[in-house]
Amino acid sequence: GDISKYLSSHPLGIERLSDVRSHANQYHIPLKPDSLQFKLIQTKLRNLADDQSTSGDPIQARYASALRALRYSKGAQALTLAQKLPTSPAAQLLHAQALNATQHYDETIKRFTPLVSVGTPHPLLLPLVDALVAQGQPAKAWQLLQAVKLTETTSLELLERKQQIANQVGQTSEAILAA
């Protein structure tokens, strides 16, 4: 038949949407349930937008509460909630941030150093670097940051932290390059 109506540009007509849904339903592909990581990232985005709704999932509700507590400088409350979350990258990041917020830097270092590979921009890198600096180890923090290969997806937060620590360890030329 004539497929031009399916390939046309926007706006989508009701007939076109209905036909596409009908064709998609013929394949009977079961939907995968959302992963824990997806649910926590979804919750984090809602939290950043000040949307306090959750899906009724108790894990998402706990994660959202911990994020809010951290945002409002209630580190102890955030830490208590973060410790009750199942292991996932998003939960680990929140846990590290809550440990730092409560000045448990030694625990951040002990717990999360083994998870951060030298040279990779791991999500736990910044909380680990912050903990090392707070513990008087800016040179070690600098080693971790210096090993990260910068790409187009490198966060501005990482570059900013790299610049700050380069200044602390006397690497002024590196601080200028990181800017």
JSON list of C-alpha atoms in Angstrom, two decimals:
[
{"chain": "A", "resi": 1, "resn": "GLY", "atom": "CA", "xyz": [0.00, 0.00, 0.00]},
{"chain": "A", "resi": 2, "resn": "ASP", "atom": "CA", "xyz": [0.81, 3.68, 0.10]},
{"chain": "A", "resi": 3, "resn": "ILE", "atom": "CA", "xyz": [3.28, 4.26, 2.96]},
{"chain": "A", "resi": 4, "resn": "SER", "atom": "CA", "xyz": [3.82, 7.95, 2.29]},
{"chain": "A", "resi": 5, "resn": "LYS", "atom": "CA", "xyz": [1.38, 8.90, 5.06]},
{"chain": "A", "resi": 6, "resn": "TYR", "atom": "CA", "xyz": [3.59, 7.03, 7.56]},
{"chain": "A", "resi": 7, "resn": "LEU", "atom": "CA", "xyz": [6.72, 8.78, 6.42]},
{"chain": "A", "resi": 8, "resn": "SER", "atom": "CA", "xyz": [5.29, 12.28, 6.31]},
{"chain": "A", "resi": 9, "resn": "SER", "atom": "CA", "xyz": [6.55, 14.89, 8.71]},
{"chain": "A", "resi": 10, "resn": "HIS", "atom": "CA", "xyz": [4.74, 16.47, 11.64]},
{"chain": "A", "resi": 11, "resn": "PRO", "atom": "CA", "xyz": [2.06, 16.93, 12.84]},
{"chain": "A", "resi": 12, "resn": "LEU", "atom": "CA", "xyz": [0.99, 13.36, 13.52]},
{"chain": "A", "resi": 13, "resn": "GLY", "atom": "CA", "xyz": [-2.55, 12.67, 12.49]},
{"chain": "A", "resi": 14, "resn": "ILE", "atom": "CA", "xyz": [-4.93, 10.55, 14.57]},
{"chain": "A", "resi": 15, "resn": "GLU", "atom": "CA", "xyz": [-5.17, 7.98, 11.76]},
{"chain": "A", "resi": 16, "resn": "ARG", "atom": "CA", "xyz": [-1.39, 7.73, 11.49]},
{"chain": "A", "resi": 17, "resn": "LEU", "atom": "CA", "xyz": [-0.92, 7.26, 15.25]},
{"chain": "A", "resi": 18, "resn": "SER", "atom": "CA", "xyz": [-3.72, 4.70, 15.38]},
{"chain": "A", "resi": 19, "resn": "ASP", "atom": "CA", "xyz": [-2.24, 2.70, 12.49]},
{"chain": "A", "resi": 20, "resn": "VAL", "atom": "CA", "xyz": [1.26, 2.74, 13.97]},
{"chain": "A", "resi": 21, "resn": "ARG", "atom": "CA", "xyz": [-0.05, 1.54, 17.35]},
{"chain": "A", "resi": 22, "resn": "SER", "atom": "CA", "xyz": [-2.06, -1.19, 15.64]},
{"chain": "A", "resi": 23, "resn": "HIS", "atom": "CA", "xyz": [0.99, -2.41, 13.73]},
{"chain": "A", "resi": 24, "resn": "ALA", "atom": "CA", "xyz": [3.17, -2.29, 16.85]},
{"chain": "A", "resi": 25, "resn": "ASN", "atom": "CA", "xyz": [0.64, -4.34, 18.84]},
{"chain": "A", "resi": 26, "resn": "GLN", "atom": "CA", "xyz": [0.83, -7.13, 16.23]},
{"chain": "A", "resi": 27, "resn": "TYR", "atom": "CA", "xyz": [4.39, -7.96, 17.31]},
{"chain": "A", "resi": 28, "resn": "HIS", "atom": "CA", "xyz": [3.43, -9.01, 20.86]},
{"chain": "A", "resi": 29, "resn": "ILE", "atom": "CA", "xyz": [6.76, -7.96, 22.34]},
{"chain": "A", "resi": 30, "resn": "PRO", "atom": "CA", "xyz": [6.46, -8.01, 26.13]},
{"chain": "A", "resi": 31, "resn": "LEU", "atom": "CA", "xyz": [7.49, -4.83, 27.85]},
{"chain": "A", "resi": 32, "resn": "LYS", "atom": "CA", "xyz": [10.37, -5.10, 30.28]},
{"chain": "A", "resi": 33, "resn": "PRO", "atom": "CA", "xyz": [9.71, -3.72, 33.75]},
{"chain": "A", "resi": 34, "resn": "ASP", "atom": "CA", "xyz": [11.60, -0.53, 34.52]},
{"chain": "A", "resi": 35, "resn": "SER", "atom": "CA", "xyz": [14.96, -1.18, 36.19]},
{"chain": "A", "resi": 36, "resn": "LEU", "atom": "CA", "xyz": [15.78, 0.18, 39.63]},
{"chain": "A", "resi": 37, "resn": "GLN", "atom": "CA", "xyz": [18.37, 2.50, 38.07]},
{"chain": "A", "resi": 38, "resn": "PHE", "atom": "CA", "xyz": [15.76, 3.90, 35.65]},
{"chain": "A", "resi": 39, "resn": "LYS", "atom": "CA", "xyz": [13.28, 4.48, 38.47]},
{"chain": "A", "resi": 40, "resn": "LEU", "atom": "CA", "xyz": [15.87, 6.28, 40.62]},
{"chain": "A", "resi": 41, "resn": "ILE", "atom": "CA", "xyz": [17.02, 8.51, 37.76]},
{"chain": "A", "resi": 42, "resn": "GLN", "atom": "CA", "xyz": [13.38, 9.28, 36.97]},
{"chain": "A", "resi": 43, "resn": "THR", "atom": "CA", "xyz": [12.87, 10.22, 40.63]},
{"chain": "A", "resi": 44, "resn": "LYS", "atom": "CA", "xyz": [16.01, 12.38, 40.62]},
{"chain": "A", "resi": 45, "resn": "LEU", "atom": "CA", "xyz": [14.79, 14.30, 37.57]},
{"chain": "A", "resi": 46, "resn": "ARG", "atom": "CA", "xyz": [11.39, 14.83, 39.19]},
{"chain": "A", "resi": 47, "resn": "ASN", "atom": "CA", "xyz": [13.15, 16.03, 42.33]},
{"chain": "A", "resi": 48, "resn": "LEU", "atom": "CA", "xyz": [15.26, 18.50, 40.36]},
{"chain": "A", "resi": 49, "resn": "ALA", "atom": "CA", "xyz": [12.05, 19.86, 38.85]},
{"chain": "A", "resi": 50, "resn": "ASP", "atom": "CA", "xyz": [10.48, 20.11, 42.33]},
{"chain": "A", "resi": 51, "resn": "ASP", "atom": "CA", "xyz": [7.91, 17.49, 41.33]},
{"chain": "A", "resi": 52, "resn": "GLN", "atom": "CA", "xyz": [7.36, 15.48, 44.49]},
{"chain": "A", "resi": 53, "resn": "SER", "atom": "CA", "xyz": [5.21, 12.79, 42.89]},
{"chain": "A", "resi": 54, "resn": "THR", "atom": "CA", "xyz": [6.41, 9.21, 42.86]},
{"chain": "A", "resi": 55, "resn": "SER", "atom": "CA", "xyz": [4.87, 6.09, 41.42]},
{"chain": "A", "resi": 56, "resn": "GLY", "atom": "CA", "xyz": [3.94, 4.81, 44.87]},
{"chain": "A", "resi": 57, "resn": "ASP", "atom": "CA", "xyz": [7.10, 2.72, 44.87]},
{"chain": "A", "resi": 58, "resn": "PRO", "atom": "CA", "xyz": [8.58, 2.84, 48.41]},
{"chain": "A", "resi": 59, "resn": "ILE", "atom": "CA", "xyz": [12.16, 2.75, 47.08]},
{"chain": "A", "resi": 60, "resn": "GLN", "atom": "CA", "xyz": [11.51, 5.74, 44.84]},
{"chain": "A", "resi": 61, "resn": "ALA", "atom": "CA", "xyz": [9.80, 7.55, 47.72]},
{"chain": "A", "resi": 62, "resn": "ARG", "atom": "CA", "xyz": [12.80, 6.91, 50.01]},
{"chain": "A", "resi": 63, "resn": "TYR", "atom": "CA", "xyz": [15.21, 8.03, 47.29]},
{"chain": "A", "resi": 64, "resn": "ALA", "atom": "CA", "xyz": [13.19, 11.21, 46.69]},
{"chain": "A", "resi": 65, "resn": "SER", "atom": "CA", "xyz": [13.11, 11.95, 50.42]},
{"chain": "A", "resi": 66, "resn": "ALA", "atom": "CA", "xyz": [16.88, 11.47, 50.66]},
{"chain": "A", "resi": 67, "resn": "LEU", "atom": "CA", "xyz": [17.45, 13.79, 47.69]},
{"chain": "A", "resi": 68, "resn": "ARG", "atom": "CA", "xyz": [15.26, 16.46, 49.28]},
{"chain": "A", "resi": 69, "resn": "ALA", "atom": "CA", "xyz": [17.03, 16.08, 52.62]},
{"chain": "A", "resi": 70, "resn": "LEU", "atom": "CA", "xyz": [20.39, 16.48, 50.92]},
{"chain": "A", "resi": 71, "resn": "ARG", "atom": "CA", "xyz": [19.16, 19.51, 48.97]},
{"chain": "A", "resi": 72, "resn": "TYR", "atom": "CA", "xyz": [18.01, 21.18, 52.18]},
{"chain": "A", "resi": 73, "resn": "SER", "atom": "CA", "xyz": [21.27, 20.46, 54.07]},
{"chain": "A", "resi": 74, "resn": "LYS", "atom": "CA", "xyz": [19.84, 17.67, 56.19]},
{"chain": "A", "resi": 75, "resn": "GLY", "atom": "CA", "xyz": [22.78, 15.35, 55.68]},
{"chain": "A", "resi": 76, "resn": "ALA", "atom": "CA", "xyz": [22.07, 13.01, 58.59]},
{"chain": "A", "resi": 77, "resn": "GLN", "atom": "CA", "xyz": [18.53, 12.40, 57.39]},
{"chain": "A", "resi": 78, "resn": "ALA", "atom": "CA", "xyz": [19.76, 11.88, 53.82]},
{"chain": "A", "resi": 79, "resn": "LEU", "atom": "CA", "xyz": [22.38, 9.40, 55.03]},
{"chain": "A", "resi": 80, "resn": "THR", "atom": "CA", "xyz": [19.86, 7.39, 57.04]},
{"chain": "A", "resi": 81, "resn": "LEU", "atom": "CA", "xyz": [17.57, 7.14, 54.03]},
{"chain": "A", "resi": 82, "resn": "ALA", "atom": "CA", "xyz": [20.40, 6.43, 51.57]},
{"chain": "A", "resi": 83, "resn": "GLN", "atom": "CA", "xyz": [21.67, 3.53, 53.68]},
{"chain": "A", "resi": 84, "resn": "LYS", "atom": "CA", "xyz": [18.30, 1.80, 53.28]},
{"chain": "A", "resi": 85, "resn": "LEU", "atom": "CA", "xyz": [18.33, 1.89, 49.48]},
{"chain": "A", "resi": 86, "resn": "PRO", "atom": "CA", "xyz": [19.22, -1.16, 47.39]},
{"chain": "A", "resi": 87, "resn": "THR", "atom": "CA", "xyz": [22.57, -1.00, 45.61]},
{"chain": "A", "resi": 88, "resn": "SER", "atom": "CA", "xyz": [22.54, 0.85, 42.31]},
{"chain": "A", "resi": 89, "resn": "PRO", "atom": "CA", "xyz": [24.78, 3.54, 40.80]},
{"chain": "A", "resi": 90, "resn": "ALA", "atom": "CA", "xyz": [22.27, 6.30, 41.62]},
{"chain": "A", "resi": 91, "resn": "ALA", "atom": "CA", "xyz": [21.88, 5.10, 45.21]},
{"chain": "A", "resi": 92, "resn": "GLN", "atom": "CA", "xyz": [25.66, 4.81, 45.64]},
{"chain": "A", "resi": 93, "resn": "LEU", "atom": "CA", "xyz": [26.15, 8.37, 44.41]},
{"chain": "A", "resi": 94, "resn": "LEU", "atom": "CA", "xyz": [23.51, 9.64, 46.83]},
{"chain": "A", "resi": 95, "resn": "HIS", "atom": "CA", "xyz": [25.10, 7.64, 49.66]},
{"chain": "A", "resi": 96, "resn": "ALA", "atom": "CA", "xyz": [28.55, 9.12, 48.93]},
{"chain": "A", "resi": 97, "resn": "GLN", "atom": "CA", "xyz": [27.11, 12.64, 48.80]},
{"chain": "A", "resi": 98, "resn": "ALA", "atom": "CA", "xyz": [25.28, 12.08, 52.10]},
{"chain": "A", "resi": 99, "resn": "LEU", "atom": "CA", "xyz": [28.45, 10.73, 53.74]},
{"chain": "A", "resi": 100, "resn": "ASN", "atom": "CA", "xyz": [30.29, 13.86, 52.64]},
{"chain": "A", "resi": 101, "resn": "ALA", "atom": "CA", "xyz": [27.45, 16.10, 53.80]},
{"chain": "A", "resi": 102, "resn": "THR", "atom": "CA", "xyz": [27.80, 14.56, 57.27]},
{"chain": "A", "resi": 103, "resn": "GLN", "atom": "CA", "xyz": [31.60, 14.84, 57.11]},
{"chain": "A", "resi": 104, "resn": "HIS", "atom": "CA", "xyz": [32.16, 11.08, 57.07]},
{"chain": "A", "resi": 105, "resn": "TYR", "atom": "CA", "xyz": [34.91, 11.54, 54.50]},
{"chain": "A", "resi": 106, "resn": "ASP", "atom": "CA", "xyz": [36.93, 8.54, 55.66]},
{"chain": "A", "resi": 107, "resn": "GLU", "atom": "CA", "xyz": [33.90, 6.30, 55.07]},
{"chain": "A", "resi": 108, "resn": "THR", "atom": "CA", "xyz": [33.42, 7.76, 51.57]},
{"chain": "A", "resi": 109, "resn": "ILE", "atom": "CA", "xyz": [37.06, 7.05, 50.76]},
{"chain": "A", "resi": 110, "resn": "LYS", "atom": "CA", "xyz": [37.03, 3.53, 52.21]},
{"chain": "A", "resi": 111, "resn": "ARG", "atom": "CA", "xyz": [33.74, 2.51, 50.68]},
{"chain": "A", "resi": 112, "resn": "PHE", "atom": "CA", "xyz": [33.92, 4.05, 47.21]},
{"chain": "A", "resi": 113, "resn": "THR", "atom": "CA", "xyz": [37.61, 4.12, 46.22]},
{"chain": "A", "resi": 114, "resn": "PRO", "atom": "CA", "xyz": [37.48, 0.48, 45.07]},
{"chain": "A", "resi": 115, "resn": "LEU", "atom": "CA", "xyz": [34.57, 1.33, 42.74]},
{"chain": "A", "resi": 116, "resn": "VAL", "atom": "CA", "xyz": [36.30, 4.18, 40.90]},
{"chain": "A", "resi": 117, "resn": "SER", "atom": "CA", "xyz": [38.67, 3.12, 38.12]},
{"chain": "A", "resi": 118, "resn": "VAL", "atom": "CA", "xyz": [41.57, 5.48, 37.55]},
{"chain": "A", "resi": 119, "resn": "GLY", "atom": "CA", "xyz": [41.13, 7.36, 34.29]},
{"chain": "A", "resi": 120, "resn": "THR", "atom": "CA", "xyz": [37.37, 6.99, 33.96]},
{"chain": "A", "resi": 121, "resn": "PRO", "atom": "CA", "xyz": [34.82, 9.71, 34.74]},
{"chain": "A", "resi": 122, "resn": "HIS", "atom": "CA", "xyz": [32.88, 7.52, 37.18]},
{"chain": "A", "resi": 123, "resn": "PRO", "atom": "CA", "xyz": [29.83, 9.14, 38.84]},
{"chain": "A", "resi": 124, "resn": "LEU", "atom": "CA", "xyz": [31.43, 8.53, 42.25]},
{"chain": "A", "resi": 125, "resn": "LEU", "atom": "CA", "xyz": [34.62, 10.35, 41.24]},
{"chain": "A", "resi": 126, "resn": "LEU", "atom": "CA", "xyz": [33.54, 13.82, 42.42]},
{"chain": "A", "resi": 127, "resn": "PRO", "atom": "CA", "xyz": [32.29, 12.78, 45.87]},
{"chain": "A", "resi": 128, "resn": "LEU", "atom": "CA", "xyz": [35.49, 10.75, 46.28]},
{"chain": "A", "resi": 129, "resn": "VAL", "atom": "CA", "xyz": [37.63, 13.73, 45.22]},
{"chain": "A", "resi": 130, "resn": "ASP", "atom": "CA", "xyz": [35.73, 15.99, 47.62]},
{"chain": "A", "resi": 131, "resn": "ALA", "atom": "CA", "xyz": [36.32, 13.52, 50.46]},
{"chain": "A", "resi": 132, "resn": "LEU", "atom": "CA", "xyz": [40.04, 13.29, 49.68]},
{"chain": "A", "resi": 133, "resn": "VAL", "atom": "CA", "xyz": [40.38, 17.09, 49.68]},
{"chain": "A", "resi": 134, "resn": "ALA", "atom": "CA", "xyz": [38.44, 17.36, 52.95]},
{"chain": "A", "resi": 135, "resn": "GLN", "atom": "CA", "xyz": [40.80, 14.78, 54.46]},
{"chain": "A", "resi": 136, "resn": "GLY", "atom": "CA", "xyz": [43.83, 16.84, 53.46]},
{"chain": "A", "resi": 137, "resn": "GLN", "atom": "CA", "xyz": [44.76, 14.71, 50.46]},
{"chain": "A", "resi": 138, "resn": "PRO", "atom": "CA", "xyz": [44.44, 17.11, 47.49]},
{"chain": "A", "resi": 139, "resn": "ALA", "atom": "CA", "xyz": [47.43, 15.51, 45.73]},
{"chain": "A", "resi": 140, "resn": "LYS", "atom": "CA", "xyz": [45.66, 12.14, 45.67]},
{"chain": "A", "resi": 141, "resn": "ALA", "atom": "CA", "xyz": [42.47, 13.84, 44.46]},
{"chain": "A", "resi": 142, "resn": "TRP", "atom": "CA", "xyz": [44.51, 15.55, 41.74]},
{"chain": "A", "resi": 143, "resn": "GLN", "atom": "CA", "xyz": [45.93, 12.19, 40.59]},
{"chain": "A", "resi": 144, "resn": "LEU", "atom": "CA", "xyz": [42.42, 10.83, 40.11]},
{"chain": "A", "resi": 145, "resn": "LEU", "atom": "CA", "xyz": [41.23, 13.92, 38.25]},
{"chain": "A", "resi": 146, "resn": "GLN", "atom": "CA", "xyz": [44.34, 14.24, 36.11]},
{"chain": "A", "resi": 147, "resn": "ALA", "atom": "CA", "xyz": [43.95, 10.67, 34.85]},
{"chain": "A", "resi": 148, "resn": "VAL", "atom": "CA", "xyz": [40.44, 11.30, 33.47]},
{"chain": "A", "resi": 149, "resn": "LYS", "atom": "CA", "xyz": [40.41, 11.61, 29.70]},
{"chain": "A", "resi": 150, "resn": "LEU", "atom": "CA", "xyz": [38.30, 14.61, 28.76]},
{"chain": "A", "resi": 151, "resn": "THR", "atom": "CA", "xyz": [35.64, 14.11, 26.10]},
{"chain": "A", "resi": 152, "resn": "GLU", "atom": "CA", "xyz": [32.71, 16.09, 24.77]},
{"chain": "A", "resi": 153, "resn": "THR", "atom": "CA", "xyz": [30.55, 14.53, 27.50]},
{"chain": "A", "resi": 154, "resn": "THR", "atom": "CA", "xyz": [32.81, 15.56, 30.39]},
{"chain": "A", "resi": 155, "resn": "SER", "atom": "CA", "xyz": [30.71, 17.47, 32.89]},
{"chain": "A", "resi": 156, "resn": "LEU", "atom": "CA", "xyz": [31.35, 21.11, 33.68]},
{"chain": "A", "resi": 157, "resn": "GLU", "atom": "CA", "xyz": [31.28, 20.16, 37.35]},
{"chain": "A", "resi": 158, "resn": "LEU", "atom": "CA", "xyz": [34.25, 17.82, 36.83]},
{"chain": "A", "resi": 159, "resn": "LEU", "atom": "CA", "xyz": [36.17, 20.53, 34.96]},
{"chain": "A", "resi": 160, "resn": "GLU", "atom": "CA", "xyz": [35.43, 23.06, 37.69]},
{"chain": "A", "resi": 161, "resn": "ARG", "atom": "CA", "xyz": [36.59, 20.67, 40.40]},
{"chain": "A", "resi": 162, "resn": "LYS", "atom": "CA", "xyz": [39.71, 19.84, 38.39]},
{"chain": "A", "resi": 163, "resn": "GLN", "atom": "CA", "xyz": [40.52, 23.55, 38.17]},
{"chain": "A", "resi": 164, "resn": "GLN", "atom": "CA", "xyz": [40.01, 24.09, 41.92]},
{"chain": "A", "resi": 165, "resn": "ILE", "atom": "CA", "xyz": [42.20, 21.16, 42.91]},
{"chain": "A", "resi": 166, "resn": "ALA", "atom": "CA", "xyz": [44.87, 22.02, 40.36]},
{"chain": "A", "resi": 167, "resn": "ASN", "atom": "CA", "xyz": [45.17, 25.39, 42.11]},
{"chain": "A", "resi": 168, "resn": "GLN", "atom": "CA", "xyz": [45.36, 23.69, 45.53]},
{"chain": "A", "resi": 169, "resn": "VAL", "atom": "CA", "xyz": [48.24, 21.44, 44.49]},
{"chain": "A", "resi": 170, "resn": "GLY", "atom": "CA", "xyz": [50.14, 24.22, 42.73]},
{"chain": "A", "resi": 171, "resn": "GLN", "atom": "CA", "xyz": [49.40, 23.10, 39.18]},
{"chain": "A", "resi": 172, "resn": "THR", "atom": "CA", "xyz": [48.48, 26.59, 37.98]},
{"chain": "A", "resi": 173, "resn": "SER", "atom": "CA", "xyz": [49.09, 25.83, 34.31]},
{"chain": "A", "resi": 174, "resn": "GLU", "atom": "CA", "xyz": [46.81, 22.79, 34.57]},
{"chain": "A", "resi": 175, "resn": "ALA", "atom": "CA", "xyz": [44.18, 24.92, 36.28]},
{"chain": "A", "resi": 176, "resn": "ILE", "atom": "CA", "xyz": [44.23, 27.28, 33.31]},
{"chain": "A", "resi": 177, "resn": "LEU", "atom": "CA", "xyz": [43.91, 24.36, 30.88]},
{"chain": "A", "resi": 178, "resn": "ALA", "atom": "CA", "xyz": [40.99, 22.95, 32.85]},
{"chain": "A", "resi": 179, "resn": "ALA", "atom": "CA", "xyz": [39.17, 26.30, 32.64]}
]
